[in-house]
XYZ file of C-alpha atoms in Angstrom:
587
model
C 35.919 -46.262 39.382
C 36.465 -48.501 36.023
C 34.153 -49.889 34.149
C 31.955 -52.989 35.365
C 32.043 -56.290 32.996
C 28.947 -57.112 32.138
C 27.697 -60.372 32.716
C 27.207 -60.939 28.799
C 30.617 -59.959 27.802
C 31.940 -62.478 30.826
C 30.128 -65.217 29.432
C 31.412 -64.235 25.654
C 34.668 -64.210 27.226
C 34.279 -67.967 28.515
C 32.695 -69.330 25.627
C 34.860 -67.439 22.914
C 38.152 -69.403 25.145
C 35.969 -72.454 24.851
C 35.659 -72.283 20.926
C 39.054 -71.358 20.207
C 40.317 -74.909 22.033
C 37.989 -77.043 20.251
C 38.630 -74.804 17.259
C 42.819 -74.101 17.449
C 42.807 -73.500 13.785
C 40.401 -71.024 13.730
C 41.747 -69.165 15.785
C 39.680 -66.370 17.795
C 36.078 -67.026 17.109
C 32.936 -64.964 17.779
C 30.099 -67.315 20.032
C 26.878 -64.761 18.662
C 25.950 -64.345 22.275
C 22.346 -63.121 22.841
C 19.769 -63.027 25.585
C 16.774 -65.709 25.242
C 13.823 -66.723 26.562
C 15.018 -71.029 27.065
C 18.093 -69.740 28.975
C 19.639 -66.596 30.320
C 21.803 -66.273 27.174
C 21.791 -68.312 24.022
C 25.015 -68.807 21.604
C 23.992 -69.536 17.984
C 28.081 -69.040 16.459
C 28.618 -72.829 16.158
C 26.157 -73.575 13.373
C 28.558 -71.039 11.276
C 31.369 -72.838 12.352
C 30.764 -75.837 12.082
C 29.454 -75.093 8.308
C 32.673 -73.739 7.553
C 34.734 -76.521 8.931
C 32.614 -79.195 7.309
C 31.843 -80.649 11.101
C 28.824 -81.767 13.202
C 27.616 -78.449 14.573
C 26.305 -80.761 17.643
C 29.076 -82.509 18.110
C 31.744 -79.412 17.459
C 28.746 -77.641 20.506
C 29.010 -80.715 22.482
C 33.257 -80.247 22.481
C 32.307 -76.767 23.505
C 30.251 -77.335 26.214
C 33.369 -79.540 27.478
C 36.134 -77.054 27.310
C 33.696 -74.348 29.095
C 35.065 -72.993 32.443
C 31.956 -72.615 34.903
C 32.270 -72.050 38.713
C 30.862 -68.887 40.040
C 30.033 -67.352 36.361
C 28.354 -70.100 34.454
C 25.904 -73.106 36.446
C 25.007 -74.709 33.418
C 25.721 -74.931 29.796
C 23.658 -77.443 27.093
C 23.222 -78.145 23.817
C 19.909 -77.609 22.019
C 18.687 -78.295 19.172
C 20.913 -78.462 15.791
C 24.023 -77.047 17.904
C 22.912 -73.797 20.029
C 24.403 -73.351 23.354
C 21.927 -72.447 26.013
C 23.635 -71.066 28.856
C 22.784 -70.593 32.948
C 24.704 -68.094 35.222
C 24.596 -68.602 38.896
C 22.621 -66.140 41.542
C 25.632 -65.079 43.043
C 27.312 -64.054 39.560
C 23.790 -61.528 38.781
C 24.111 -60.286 42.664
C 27.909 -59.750 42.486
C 28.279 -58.086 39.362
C 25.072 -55.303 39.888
C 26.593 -54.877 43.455
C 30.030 -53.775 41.658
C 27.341 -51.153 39.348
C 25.746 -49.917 42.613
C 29.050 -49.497 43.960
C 30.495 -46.961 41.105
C 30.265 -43.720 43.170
C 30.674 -41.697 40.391
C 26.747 -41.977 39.164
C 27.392 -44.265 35.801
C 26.673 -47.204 37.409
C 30.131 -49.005 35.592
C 29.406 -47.448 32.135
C 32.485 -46.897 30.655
C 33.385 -44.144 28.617
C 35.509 -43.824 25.261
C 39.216 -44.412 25.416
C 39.853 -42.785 22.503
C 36.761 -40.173 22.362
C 36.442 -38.802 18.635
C 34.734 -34.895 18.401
C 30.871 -34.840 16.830
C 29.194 -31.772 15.911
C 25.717 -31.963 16.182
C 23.080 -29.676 14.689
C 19.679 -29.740 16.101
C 17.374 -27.149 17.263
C 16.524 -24.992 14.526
C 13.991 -22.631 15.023
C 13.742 -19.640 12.505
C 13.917 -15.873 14.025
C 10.487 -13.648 13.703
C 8.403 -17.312 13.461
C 7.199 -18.872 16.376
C 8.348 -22.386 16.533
C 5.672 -24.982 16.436
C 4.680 -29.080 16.276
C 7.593 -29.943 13.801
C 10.348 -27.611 15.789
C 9.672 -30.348 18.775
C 11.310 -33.454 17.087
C 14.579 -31.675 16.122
C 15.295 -30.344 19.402
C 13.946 -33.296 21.523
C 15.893 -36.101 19.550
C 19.060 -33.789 19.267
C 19.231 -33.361 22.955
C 18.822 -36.795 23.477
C 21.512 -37.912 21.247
C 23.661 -34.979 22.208
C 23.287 -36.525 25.761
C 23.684 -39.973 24.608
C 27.454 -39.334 23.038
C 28.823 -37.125 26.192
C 28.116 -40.014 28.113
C 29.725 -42.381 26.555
C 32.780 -40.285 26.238
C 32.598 -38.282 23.004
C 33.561 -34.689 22.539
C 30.371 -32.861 21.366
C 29.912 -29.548 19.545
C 26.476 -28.209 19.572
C 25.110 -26.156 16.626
C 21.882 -24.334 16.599
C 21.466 -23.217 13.090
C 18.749 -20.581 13.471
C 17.190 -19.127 10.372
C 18.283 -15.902 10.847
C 19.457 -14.616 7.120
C 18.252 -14.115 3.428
C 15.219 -12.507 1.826
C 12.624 -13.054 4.409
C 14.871 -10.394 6.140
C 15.217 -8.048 3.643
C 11.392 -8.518 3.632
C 10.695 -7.804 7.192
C 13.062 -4.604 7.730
C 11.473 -3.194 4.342
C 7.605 -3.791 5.687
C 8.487 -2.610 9.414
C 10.255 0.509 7.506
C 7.158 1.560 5.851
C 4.718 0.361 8.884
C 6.543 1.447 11.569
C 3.212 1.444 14.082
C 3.403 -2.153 13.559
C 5.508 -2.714 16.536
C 4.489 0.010 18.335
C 1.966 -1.648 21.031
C 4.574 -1.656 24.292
C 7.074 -4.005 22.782
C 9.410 -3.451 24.801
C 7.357 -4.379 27.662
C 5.894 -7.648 26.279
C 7.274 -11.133 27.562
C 9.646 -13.020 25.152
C 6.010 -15.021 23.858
C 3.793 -12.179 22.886
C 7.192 -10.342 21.456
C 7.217 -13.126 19.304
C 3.783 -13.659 18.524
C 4.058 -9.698 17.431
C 6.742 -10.226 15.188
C 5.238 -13.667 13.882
C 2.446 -11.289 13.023
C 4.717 -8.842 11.506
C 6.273 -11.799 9.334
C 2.766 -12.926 7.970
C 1.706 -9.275 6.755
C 4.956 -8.707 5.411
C 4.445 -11.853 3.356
C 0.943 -10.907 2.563
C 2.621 -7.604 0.308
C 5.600 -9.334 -0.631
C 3.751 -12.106 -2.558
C 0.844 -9.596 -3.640
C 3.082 -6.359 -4.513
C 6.217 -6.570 -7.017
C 7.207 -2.824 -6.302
C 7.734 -3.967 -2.273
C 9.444 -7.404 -3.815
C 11.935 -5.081 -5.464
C 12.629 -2.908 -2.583
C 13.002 -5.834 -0.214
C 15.342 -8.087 -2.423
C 17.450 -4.322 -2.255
C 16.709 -4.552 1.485
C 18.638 -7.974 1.507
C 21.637 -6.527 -1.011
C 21.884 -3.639 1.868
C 21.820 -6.363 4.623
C 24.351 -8.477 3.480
C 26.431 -4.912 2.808
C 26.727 -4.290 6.170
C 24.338 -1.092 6.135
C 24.221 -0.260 9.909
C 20.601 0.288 10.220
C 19.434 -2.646 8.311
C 21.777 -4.504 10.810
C 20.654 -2.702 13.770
C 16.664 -3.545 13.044
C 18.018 -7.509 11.944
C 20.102 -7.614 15.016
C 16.842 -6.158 16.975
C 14.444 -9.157 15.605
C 17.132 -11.797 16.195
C 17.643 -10.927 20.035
C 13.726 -10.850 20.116
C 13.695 -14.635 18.456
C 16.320 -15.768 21.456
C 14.440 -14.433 24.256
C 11.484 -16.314 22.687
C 13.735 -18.956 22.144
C 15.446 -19.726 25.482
C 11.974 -19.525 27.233
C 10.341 -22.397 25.014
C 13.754 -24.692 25.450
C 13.247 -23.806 29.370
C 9.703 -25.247 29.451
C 11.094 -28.068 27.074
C 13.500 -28.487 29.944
C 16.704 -28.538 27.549
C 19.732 -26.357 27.919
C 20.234 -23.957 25.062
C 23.580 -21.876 25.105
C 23.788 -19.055 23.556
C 27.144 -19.678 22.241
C 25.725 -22.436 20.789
C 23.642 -20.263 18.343
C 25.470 -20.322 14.958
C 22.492 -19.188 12.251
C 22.877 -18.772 8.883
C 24.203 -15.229 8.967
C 27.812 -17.038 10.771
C 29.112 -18.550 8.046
C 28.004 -15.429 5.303
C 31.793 -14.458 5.135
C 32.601 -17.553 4.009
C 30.327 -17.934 1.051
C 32.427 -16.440 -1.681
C 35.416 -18.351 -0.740
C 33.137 -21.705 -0.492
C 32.182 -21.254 -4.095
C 35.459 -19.991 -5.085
C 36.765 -22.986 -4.451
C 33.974 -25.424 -5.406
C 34.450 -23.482 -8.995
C 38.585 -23.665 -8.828
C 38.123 -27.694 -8.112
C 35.625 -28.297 -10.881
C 33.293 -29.679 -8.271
C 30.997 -26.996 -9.225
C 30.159 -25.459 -12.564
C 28.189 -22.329 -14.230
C 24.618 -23.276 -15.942
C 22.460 -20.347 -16.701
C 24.211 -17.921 -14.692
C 24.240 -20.054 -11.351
C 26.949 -21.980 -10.171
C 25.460 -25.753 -9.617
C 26.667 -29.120 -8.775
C 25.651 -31.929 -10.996
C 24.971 -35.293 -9.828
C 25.059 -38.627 -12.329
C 21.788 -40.609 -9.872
C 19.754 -37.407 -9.516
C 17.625 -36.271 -12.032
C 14.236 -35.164 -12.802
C 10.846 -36.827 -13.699
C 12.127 -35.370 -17.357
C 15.213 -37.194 -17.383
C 17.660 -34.184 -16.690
C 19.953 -34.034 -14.097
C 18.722 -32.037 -10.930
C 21.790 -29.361 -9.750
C 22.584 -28.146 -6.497
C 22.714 -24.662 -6.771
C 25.444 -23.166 -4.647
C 24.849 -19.678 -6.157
C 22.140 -18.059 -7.781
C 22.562 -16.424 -11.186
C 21.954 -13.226 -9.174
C 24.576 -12.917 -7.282
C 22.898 -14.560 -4.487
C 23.637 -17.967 -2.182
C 21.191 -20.163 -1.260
C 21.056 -22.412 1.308
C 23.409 -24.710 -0.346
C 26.428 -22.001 0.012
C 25.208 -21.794 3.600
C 25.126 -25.213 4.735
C 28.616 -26.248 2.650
C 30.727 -23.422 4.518
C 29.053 -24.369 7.786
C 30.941 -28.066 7.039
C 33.893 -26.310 6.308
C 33.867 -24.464 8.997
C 32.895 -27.757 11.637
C 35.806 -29.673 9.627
C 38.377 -26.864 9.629
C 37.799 -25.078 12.584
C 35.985 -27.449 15.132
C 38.200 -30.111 14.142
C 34.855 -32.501 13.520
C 35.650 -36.192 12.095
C 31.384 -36.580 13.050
C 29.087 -34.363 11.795
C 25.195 -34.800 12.588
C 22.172 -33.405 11.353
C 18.891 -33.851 13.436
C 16.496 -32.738 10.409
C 13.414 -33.516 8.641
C 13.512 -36.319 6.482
C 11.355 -34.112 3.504
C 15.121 -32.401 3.692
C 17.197 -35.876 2.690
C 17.840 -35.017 -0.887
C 18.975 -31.470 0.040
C 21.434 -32.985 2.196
C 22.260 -35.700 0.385
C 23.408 -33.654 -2.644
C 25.528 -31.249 -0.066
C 27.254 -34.218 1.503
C 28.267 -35.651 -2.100
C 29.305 -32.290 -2.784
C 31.514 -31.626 0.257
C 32.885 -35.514 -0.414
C 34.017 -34.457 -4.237
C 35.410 -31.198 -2.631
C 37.450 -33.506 -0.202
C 36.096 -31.887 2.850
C 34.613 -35.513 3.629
C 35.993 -38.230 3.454
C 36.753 -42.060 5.364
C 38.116 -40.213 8.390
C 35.411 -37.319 8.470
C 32.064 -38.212 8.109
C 28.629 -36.304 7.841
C 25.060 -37.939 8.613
C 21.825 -36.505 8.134
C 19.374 -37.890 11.735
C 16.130 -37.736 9.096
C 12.905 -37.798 11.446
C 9.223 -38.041 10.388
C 6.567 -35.960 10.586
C 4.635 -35.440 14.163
C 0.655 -36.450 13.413
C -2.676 -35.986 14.697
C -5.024 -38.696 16.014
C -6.617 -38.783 12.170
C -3.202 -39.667 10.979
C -2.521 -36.555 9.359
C 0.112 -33.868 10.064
C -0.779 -32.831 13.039
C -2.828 -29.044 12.724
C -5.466 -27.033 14.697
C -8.696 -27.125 13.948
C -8.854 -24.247 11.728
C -6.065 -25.579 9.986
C -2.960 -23.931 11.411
C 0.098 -25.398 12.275
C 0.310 -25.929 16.164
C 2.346 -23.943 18.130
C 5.204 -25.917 20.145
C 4.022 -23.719 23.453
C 0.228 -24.565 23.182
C 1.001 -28.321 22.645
C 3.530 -27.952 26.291
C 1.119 -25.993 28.183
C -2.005 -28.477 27.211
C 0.415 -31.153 28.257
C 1.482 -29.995 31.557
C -2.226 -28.975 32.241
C -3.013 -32.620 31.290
C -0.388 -34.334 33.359
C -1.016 -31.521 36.450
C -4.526 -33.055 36.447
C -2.941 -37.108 36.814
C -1.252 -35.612 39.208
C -3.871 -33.766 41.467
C -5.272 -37.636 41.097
C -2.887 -39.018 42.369
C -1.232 -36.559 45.035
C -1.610 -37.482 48.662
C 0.883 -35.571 50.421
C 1.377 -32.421 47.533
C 0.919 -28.730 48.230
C -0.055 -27.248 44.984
C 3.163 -25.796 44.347
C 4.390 -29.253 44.179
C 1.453 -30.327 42.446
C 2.755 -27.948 39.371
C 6.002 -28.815 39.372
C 5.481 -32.350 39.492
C 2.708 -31.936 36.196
C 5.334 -29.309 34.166
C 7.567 -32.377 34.778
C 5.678 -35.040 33.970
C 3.447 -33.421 31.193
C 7.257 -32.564 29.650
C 8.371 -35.915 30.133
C 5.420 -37.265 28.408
C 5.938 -35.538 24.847
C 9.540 -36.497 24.668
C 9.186 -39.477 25.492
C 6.333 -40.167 23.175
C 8.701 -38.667 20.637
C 11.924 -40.594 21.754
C 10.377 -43.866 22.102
C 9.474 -44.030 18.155
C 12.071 -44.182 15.828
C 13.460 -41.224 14.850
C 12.874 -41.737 10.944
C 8.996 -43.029 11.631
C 5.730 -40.553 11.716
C 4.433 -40.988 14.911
C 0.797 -39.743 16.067
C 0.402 -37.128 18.971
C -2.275 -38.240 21.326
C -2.089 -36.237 24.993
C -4.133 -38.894 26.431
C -2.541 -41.871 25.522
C 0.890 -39.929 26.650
C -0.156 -39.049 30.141
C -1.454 -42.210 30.699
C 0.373 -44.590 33.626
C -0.780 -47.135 31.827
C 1.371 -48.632 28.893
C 4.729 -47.171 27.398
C 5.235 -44.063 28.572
C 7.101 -42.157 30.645
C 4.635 -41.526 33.599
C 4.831 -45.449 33.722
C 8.195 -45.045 34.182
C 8.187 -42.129 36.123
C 5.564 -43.996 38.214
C 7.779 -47.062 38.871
C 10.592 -44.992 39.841
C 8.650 -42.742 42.321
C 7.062 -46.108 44.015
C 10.873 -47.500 44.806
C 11.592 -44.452 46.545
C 8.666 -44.931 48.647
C 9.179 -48.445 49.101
C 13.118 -46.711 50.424
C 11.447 -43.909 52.710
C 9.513 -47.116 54.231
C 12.070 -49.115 55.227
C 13.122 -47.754 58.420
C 16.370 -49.257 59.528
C 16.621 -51.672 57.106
C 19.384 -50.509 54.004
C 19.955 -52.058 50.602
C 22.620 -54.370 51.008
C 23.684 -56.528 47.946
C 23.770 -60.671 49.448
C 25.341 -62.794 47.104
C 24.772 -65.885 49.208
C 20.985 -65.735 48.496
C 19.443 -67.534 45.954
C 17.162 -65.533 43.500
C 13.268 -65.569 42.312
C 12.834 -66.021 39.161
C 11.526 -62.118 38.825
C 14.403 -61.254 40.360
C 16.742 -63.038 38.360
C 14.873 -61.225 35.187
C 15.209 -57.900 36.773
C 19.186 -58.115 37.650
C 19.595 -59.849 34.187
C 17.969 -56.690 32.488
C 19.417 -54.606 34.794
C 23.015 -55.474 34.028
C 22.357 -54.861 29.948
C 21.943 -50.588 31.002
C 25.762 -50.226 30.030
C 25.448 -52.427 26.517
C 21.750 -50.327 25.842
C 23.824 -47.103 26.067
C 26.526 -48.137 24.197
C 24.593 -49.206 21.106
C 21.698 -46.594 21.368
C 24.668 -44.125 21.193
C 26.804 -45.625 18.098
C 23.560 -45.640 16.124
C 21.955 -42.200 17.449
C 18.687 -44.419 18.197
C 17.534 -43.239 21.732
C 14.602 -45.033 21.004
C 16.491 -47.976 22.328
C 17.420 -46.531 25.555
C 13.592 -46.029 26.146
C 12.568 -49.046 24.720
C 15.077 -51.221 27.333
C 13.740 -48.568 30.183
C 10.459 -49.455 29.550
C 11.036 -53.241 29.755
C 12.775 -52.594 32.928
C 10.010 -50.655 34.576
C 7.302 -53.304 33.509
C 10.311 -56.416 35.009
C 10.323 -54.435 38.472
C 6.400 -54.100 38.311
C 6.770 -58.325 38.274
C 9.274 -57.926 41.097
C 7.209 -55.943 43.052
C 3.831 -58.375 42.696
C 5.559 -61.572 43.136
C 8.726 -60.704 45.674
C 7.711 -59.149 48.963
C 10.495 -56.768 49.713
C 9.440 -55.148 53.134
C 7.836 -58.150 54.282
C 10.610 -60.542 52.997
C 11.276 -64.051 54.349
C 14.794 -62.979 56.196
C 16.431 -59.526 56.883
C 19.110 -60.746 54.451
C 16.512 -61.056 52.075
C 14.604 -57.445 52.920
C 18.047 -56.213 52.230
C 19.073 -57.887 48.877
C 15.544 -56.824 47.533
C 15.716 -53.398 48.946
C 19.552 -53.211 46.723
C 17.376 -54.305 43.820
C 14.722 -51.832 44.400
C 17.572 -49.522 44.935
C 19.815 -50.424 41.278
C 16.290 -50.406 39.154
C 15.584 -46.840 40.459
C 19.140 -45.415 40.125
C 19.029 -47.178 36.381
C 15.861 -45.296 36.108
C 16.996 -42.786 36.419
C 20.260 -42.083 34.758
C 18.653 -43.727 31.554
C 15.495 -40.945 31.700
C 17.840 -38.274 32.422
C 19.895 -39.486 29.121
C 16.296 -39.031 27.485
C 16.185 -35.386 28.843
C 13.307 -36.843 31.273
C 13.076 -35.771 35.374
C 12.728 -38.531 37.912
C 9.979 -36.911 40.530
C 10.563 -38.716 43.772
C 6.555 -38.806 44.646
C 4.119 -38.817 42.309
């Protein structure tokens, strides 16, 4: 089916026709269309106009208002104040144009998709091998997915990227320690699940740290460790290889409780792009881009310097012989350029990493990699906190781990559930808490901007009270009741009726889904998409106290309100599963 016109882009049609014949000379002119709160839509465009052409914005508003063509889109159109345009659309226009949404049997309710879809890598997801992934893992991979979702939607070509830490001296560290321990990993590994296999080699990682920062003798054998690594020496490989298909197993069963889908082709780490790194720097050195201080080959940068004045480099390599994560990161946007044929790359990272990134974009720019048509763009996020307003840690100080937080969460949510539950066997009484408990940290995450801190409170997040998603998910799971009830009686869209004022506000709403999608995926902000799915939960809780549906006036009317009921929940839910978010039909 093709996409639906919404009503706002009909009525900017109308009233951009209407400007342009009291306006010839101008030519095509833009109305600044908006929702508001005096009218169903507002245009403030003339005031700019009318500045421009030295006329009487009221009077050039008032010509306006003449040359506008109304019938079944527009009932009324008036002037207000120094030369807005308030503007009315009829009941049947709202009715009409969500009945041509509902009818799009494809599921996107008349979203269209790109004509001319571009290709965007994204990189998100990042967990490092032998460390168990904790609080600040959860934004990457929860605002990633959403975006990632976001952008297939709409029509884009996505790459995903997973750049696992999975190379350098931690390594050479690890094999060295587990060489000279080898009872370390003795205890039945091989028979632990993929979370105490990690938690073993998280151990491993924190003794093996212990010695390395306490012992120079192990230091030196480890960095050799690395040189034999990066050599190719089989059984370095063999015991790397070992910890990194540990790491995925541990991986894949955190993004499964996350409820995300993590491909394993997907998984590029660091140790993908290491037979590029010579020829990255090679040609940063040919090009002048980069140039040899000290030993290391660095990339200067005229607006970045130190508190001492001096320019701070990038170093690209190490006057050892050895890349850091600069080398890394630069071949892996060769690589996404070159190879993947990118023109959009994205980075879902920690905003404490912006200057890293912003010193290998300018880099790749001066190397010509990127450029107008090819463009890279760091997706900074803040920092996850605790009720105190401090980074969010246990109680004896540790970082929290990512599976604790989900399993206090679902436990939390199971027990809102149990509440709640009428009808539930206890199997259903679990799934319905992993799903909402789930639901409830992502969306606590996705409904703050990406680049604010935002406080983790378990209470506040399984609450069905306020914005969250068990609101939402609450909403949604009462329409489908309100569905089961109706017997005989179907959702049928009646164009003839006139509206409630609650119901006008709901269709209105309801008909922006397409415009919400569109702009929270050109800016990556699916904080938008939950912030308009929020507002349209708490409009169909208005509905639902002020507009009998069941017990409606006429059948006509138990039908039209029943198609309401029936376009809020499938909006629901297409916009929570864009958030990664499930859509329980009883709660």
């Amino acid at each position: 089916m093709a996409s639906v016109t919404s009503l706002s882009d009909s009525v900017h049609q109308r009233l951009a026709a209407a400007l342009s014949a009291a306006l010839p000379q101008v030519g095509s002119a833009d109305p600044l269309l908006r929702r508001s709160d005096r009218a169903d839509f507002q245009a403030n465009g003339i005031l700019a106009l009318a500045k421009k052409e030295k006329a009487n914005p009221r009077e050039l508003a008032t010509q306006v208002v003449s040359r506008v063509e109304s019938g079944e889109l527009i009932k009324d159109v008036e002037v207000s104040g120094p030369g807005f345009l308030n503007v009315t659309i009829t009941d049947r226009a709202i009715t009409e144009t969500l009945a041509a949404r509902y009818a799009d049997d494809t599921g996107r309710l008349g979203v269209p998709r790109a004509e001319r879809p571009g290709t965007t890598v994204i990189d998100y997801a990042q967990p490092n091998v032998a460390k168990e992934m904790h609080v600040g893992h959860l934004r990457s991979a929860v605002i990633g997915d959403a975006v990632k979702q976001l952008l297939e939607f709409t029509g884009e070509s996505v790459v995903r990227r997973h750049h696992i830490g999975d190379w350098g001296t931690q390594f050479g560290m690890l094999i060295q320690y587990l060489e000279e321990h080898p009872h370390e990993l003795d205890h039945k590994a091989d028979e632990a699940s993929g979370e105490e296999a990690m938690s073993n080699l998280d151990r491993l990682y924190k003794a093996a740290r212990k010695v390395f920062d306490a012992d120079e003798e192990f230091k030196t054998r480890a960095r050799r460790r690395v040189v034999d690594l990066q050599a190719g020496d089989p059984q370095t490989l063999a015991t790397w290889q070992k910890f990194v298909d540990e790491s995925k197993i541990y991986f894949f069963s955190v993004f499964e409780k996350l409820d995300m889908e993590i491909r394993d082709a997907d998984i590029v780490g660091e140790s993908g792009y290491n037979d590029m790194l010579a020829e990255t720097c090679r040609l940063l050195e040919e090009s002048g881009v980069a140039v040899r201080s000290e030993g290391a080959l660095c990339v200067f940068f005229d607006d970045i310097k130190g508190p001492d004045g001096n320019q701070v480099p990038l170093i690209v390599q190490k006057s050892d012989g050895g890349y850091g994560y600069a080398a890394t990161d630069l071949s892996a946007i060769r690589d996404r350029v070159f190879n993947l044929k990118a023109d959009s790359l994205i980075y879902v990272v920690d905003a404490r990493q912006s200057l890293h990134f912003k010193m290998v974009f300018e880099t790749a720019r001066k190397a010509g990699w990127l450029n107008d048509d090819v463009k890279a763009y760091q997706l900074a996020f803040g920092t996850v906190l605790g009720k105190d307003g401090k980074p969010f840690k246990t109680r004896e100080g540790e970082t929290v781990r990512l599976v604790d937080l989900l399993d206090e969460a679902i436990d939390r949510a199971s027990a809102v559930v149990r509440e709640k539950a009428q009808d539930l066997s206890e199997e259903e009484i679990a799934e319905r808490g992993a799903q909402v408990g789930v639901g409830a940290v992502k969306y606590a995450d996705l409904s703050t901007s990406a680049n604010r801190d935002y406080k983790f409170d378990l209470d506040q997040m399984v609450s069905l009270n306020g914005d969250t998603s068990v609101y939402l998910q609450y909403a949604y799971a009462r329409i489908q009741s309100i569905l089961r009830k109706a017997g005989e009686a179907r959702p049928v869209a009646h164009p003839e009726l006139e509206l409630h004022e609650a119901e006008r506000a709901l269709g209105l709403h309801a008909d922006s889904f397409a415009a919400t999608v569109a702009e929270a995926a050109t800016e990556y902000a699916p904080h938008k998409l939950a912030a308009y799915l929020y507002q349209l939960a708490s409009l169909y809780t208005t509905f639902y106290d002020k507009c009998p549906v069941l017990k409606a006036e006429t059948q006509e009317q138990i039908e039209n309100r029943l198609f309401l009921c029936d376009i809020t929940a499938r909006t629901l839910q297409k916009g929570m599963d864009l958030l990664g978010i499930r859509t329980p039909e009883r709660l």
